[in-house]
XYZ file of C-alpha atoms in Angstrom:
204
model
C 105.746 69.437 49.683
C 104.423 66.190 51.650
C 104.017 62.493 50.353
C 101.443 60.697 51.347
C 101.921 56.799 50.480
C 102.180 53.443 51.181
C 105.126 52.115 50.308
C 103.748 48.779 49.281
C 101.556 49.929 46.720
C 102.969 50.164 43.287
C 101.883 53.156 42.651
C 103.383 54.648 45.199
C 106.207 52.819 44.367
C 106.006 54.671 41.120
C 105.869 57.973 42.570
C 108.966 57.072 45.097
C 111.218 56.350 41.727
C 110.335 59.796 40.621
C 110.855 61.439 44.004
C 114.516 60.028 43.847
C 115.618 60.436 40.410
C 114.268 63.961 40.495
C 116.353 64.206 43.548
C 113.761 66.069 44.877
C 112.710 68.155 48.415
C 110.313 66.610 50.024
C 108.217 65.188 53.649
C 107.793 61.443 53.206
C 104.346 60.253 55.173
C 103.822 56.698 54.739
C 100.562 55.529 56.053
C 99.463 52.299 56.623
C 95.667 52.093 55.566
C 94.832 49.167 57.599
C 95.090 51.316 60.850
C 91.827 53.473 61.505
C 93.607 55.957 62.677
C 95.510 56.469 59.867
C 92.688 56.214 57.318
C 91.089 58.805 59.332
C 93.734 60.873 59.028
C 94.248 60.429 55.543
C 90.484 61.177 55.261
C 90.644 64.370 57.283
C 93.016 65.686 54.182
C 91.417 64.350 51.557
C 87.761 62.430 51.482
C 88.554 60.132 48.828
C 91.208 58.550 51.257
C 93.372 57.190 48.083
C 97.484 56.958 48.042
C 99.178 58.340 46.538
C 98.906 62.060 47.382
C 101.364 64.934 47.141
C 100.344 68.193 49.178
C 102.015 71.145 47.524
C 103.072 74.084 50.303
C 99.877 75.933 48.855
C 97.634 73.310 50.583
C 96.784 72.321 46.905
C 96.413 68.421 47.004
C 97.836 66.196 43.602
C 95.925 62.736 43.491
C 97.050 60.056 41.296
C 100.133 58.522 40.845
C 100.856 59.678 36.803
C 99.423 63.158 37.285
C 102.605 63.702 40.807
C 105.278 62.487 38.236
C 103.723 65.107 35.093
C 103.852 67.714 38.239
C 107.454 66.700 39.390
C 108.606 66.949 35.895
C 107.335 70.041 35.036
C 107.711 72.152 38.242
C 111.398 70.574 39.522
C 114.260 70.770 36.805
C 117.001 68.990 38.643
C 117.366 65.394 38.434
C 116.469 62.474 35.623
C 114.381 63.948 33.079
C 111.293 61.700 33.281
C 109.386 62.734 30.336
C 110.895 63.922 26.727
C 109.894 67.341 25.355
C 109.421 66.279 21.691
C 106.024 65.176 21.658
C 106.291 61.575 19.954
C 108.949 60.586 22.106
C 106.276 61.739 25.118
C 103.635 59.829 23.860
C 105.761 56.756 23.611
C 106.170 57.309 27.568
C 102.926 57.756 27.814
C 102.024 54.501 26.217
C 104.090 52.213 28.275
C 103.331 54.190 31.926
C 99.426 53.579 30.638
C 100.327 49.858 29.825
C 101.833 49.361 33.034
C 98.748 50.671 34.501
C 96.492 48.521 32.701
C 98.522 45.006 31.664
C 100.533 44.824 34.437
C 99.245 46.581 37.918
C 95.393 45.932 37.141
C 96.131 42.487 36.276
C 98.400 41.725 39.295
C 96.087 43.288 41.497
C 93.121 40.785 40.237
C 95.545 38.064 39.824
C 96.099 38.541 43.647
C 92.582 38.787 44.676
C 91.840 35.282 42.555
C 94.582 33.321 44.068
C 93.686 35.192 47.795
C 90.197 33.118 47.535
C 89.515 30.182 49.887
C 88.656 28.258 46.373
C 90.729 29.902 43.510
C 89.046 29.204 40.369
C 92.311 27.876 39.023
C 90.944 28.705 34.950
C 90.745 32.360 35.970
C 93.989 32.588 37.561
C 95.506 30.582 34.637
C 94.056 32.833 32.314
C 95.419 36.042 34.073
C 99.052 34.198 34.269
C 98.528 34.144 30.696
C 97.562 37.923 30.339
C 100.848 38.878 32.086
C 102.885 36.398 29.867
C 101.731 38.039 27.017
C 102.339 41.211 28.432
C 105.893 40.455 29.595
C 106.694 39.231 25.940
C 105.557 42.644 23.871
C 107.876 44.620 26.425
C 110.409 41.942 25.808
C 110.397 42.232 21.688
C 110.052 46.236 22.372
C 112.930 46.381 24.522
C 115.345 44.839 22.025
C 115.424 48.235 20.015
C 114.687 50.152 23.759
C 117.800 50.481 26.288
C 114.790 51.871 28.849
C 111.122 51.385 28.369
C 110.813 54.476 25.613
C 114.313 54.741 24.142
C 117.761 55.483 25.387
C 117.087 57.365 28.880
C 115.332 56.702 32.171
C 111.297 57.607 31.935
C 108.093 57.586 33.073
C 107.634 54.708 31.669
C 110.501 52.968 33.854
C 108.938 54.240 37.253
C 105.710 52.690 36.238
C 106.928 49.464 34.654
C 109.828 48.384 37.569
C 107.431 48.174 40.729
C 105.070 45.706 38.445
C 108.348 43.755 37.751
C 109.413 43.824 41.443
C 105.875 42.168 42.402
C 106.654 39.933 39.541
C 109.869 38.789 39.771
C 109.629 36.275 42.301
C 107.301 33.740 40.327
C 107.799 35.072 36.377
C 111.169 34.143 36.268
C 112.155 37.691 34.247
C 115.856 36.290 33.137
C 114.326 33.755 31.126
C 113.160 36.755 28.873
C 116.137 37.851 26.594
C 115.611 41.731 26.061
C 113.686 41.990 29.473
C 115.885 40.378 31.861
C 118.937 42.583 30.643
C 116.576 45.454 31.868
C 115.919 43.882 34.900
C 119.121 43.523 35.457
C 120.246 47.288 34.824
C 116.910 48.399 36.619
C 118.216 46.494 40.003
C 120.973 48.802 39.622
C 119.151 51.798 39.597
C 120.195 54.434 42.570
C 116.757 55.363 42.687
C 115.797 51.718 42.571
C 117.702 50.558 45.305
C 116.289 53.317 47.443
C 113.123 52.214 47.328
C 114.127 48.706 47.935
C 115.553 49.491 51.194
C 112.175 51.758 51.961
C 110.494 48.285 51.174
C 112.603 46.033 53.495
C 112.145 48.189 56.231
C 108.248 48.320 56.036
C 107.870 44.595 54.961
C-alpha cells in the first residue's frame, strides 16, 4: 500500500503514528501541495486532491485520516493495538480522536489563520487561546485517572491528540499542566513518536 501525505499536516501526522506503531508495510509519498506539479499529481489519483490518502494494492483509495487508522487496525494485526475491541472502551477512543479533531486541530488551524493576518483581531485570537486552554485542561483532569488518552494502552486517541500537542508545545507551555505534561513527557518517548519527529526535521 502507498501513503500519500504531507508530513506537516497533523493529520498526516496522525496517520504516520499509526503507520509506525502498527509496524506496518508500506510506500511513503510525501507531497508538498504548494508545488503544481505535485497537486497535479495528487489530482490525477484522486480529484478531491486532499492528504492524507492510503492507496491499497487493489487501486482502492482510503481518504481521511480516522477512516486509514480504523483500516490499519482492522486489516494489519501486528503492532500497537490502536483501537479496543470492547465497545465502550472504543467509543472512549473515539471520543478523544473526535475531540482532537474538533478542540484542538480545527482550532489551531483558525488560530493560525487569525494570527497569519496583516491586522490580527487580537479579541479573536484571545478568544481561541482561550478555547485551547480550556481544552488542554479537560484532557488534563481526564488524564489523571488515564495513563494514555483512553485508559492504560496506546490508542487512537494518542495518534490524534500528540501532533496537536507538538504544534502546541512551543507557546502552551504543556509542563505547567500536572496530568498532561507527565503525558507529554512519556509521549516524547514514544518509538513511534520519535520517528515522526525525525520525518519532521528533515522536511522542516
Amino acid at each position: 500500500m502507498e501513503f500519500y501525505y504531507s508530513p506537516l499536516s497533523r493529520a498526516s501526522q496522525k496517520v504516520l503514528i499509526a503507520l509506525y506503531e502498527k509496524q506496518a508495510d508500506f510506500c511513503p509519498r510525501p507531497l508538498d501541495l504548494s508545488d503544481p506539479f505535485k497537486r497535479r499529481e495528487l489530482q490525477q489519483l484522486d480529484c478531491a486532491a486532499q492528504l492524507p490518502l492510503l492507496k491499497l494494492g487493489t487501486g482502492e483509495l482510503i481518504p481521511d485520516a480516522s477512516l486509514i487508522v480504523e483500516y490499519l487496525e482492522v486489516n494489519i494485526a501486528q503492532g500497537t493495538q490502536l483501537i479496543p475491541q470492547e465497545a465502550a472502551q472504543a467509543w472512549q477512543v473515539r471520543l478523544y480522536d473526535k475531540l482532537s479533531q474538533t478542540r484542538l486541530d480545527n482550532v489551531i488551524d483558525a488560530l493560525q489563520r487569525a494570527q497569519a493576518l496583516p491586522q490580527p483581531d487580537q479579541i479573536k485570537v484571545k478568544q481561541l487561546k482561550n478555547e485551547l486552554n480550556a481544552t488542554l485542561t479537560r484532557f488534563d483532569r481526564h488524564l489523571a485517572n488515564h495513563h494514555w488518552l483512553s485508559g492504560d494502552s496506546f490508542s487512537l486517541a494518542d495518534c490524534a491528540a500528540i501532533p496537536c500537542l507538538l504544534a502546541l508545545a512551543p507557546t502552551f507551555h504543556l509542563l505547567e499542566y500536572e496530568h498532561l505534561g507527565r503525558y507529554w513527557f512519556q509521549a516524547m518517548l514514544r518509538g513511534s513518536v520519535n520517528q515522526l519527529q525525525n520525518e519532521i526535521a528533515i522536511t522542516g
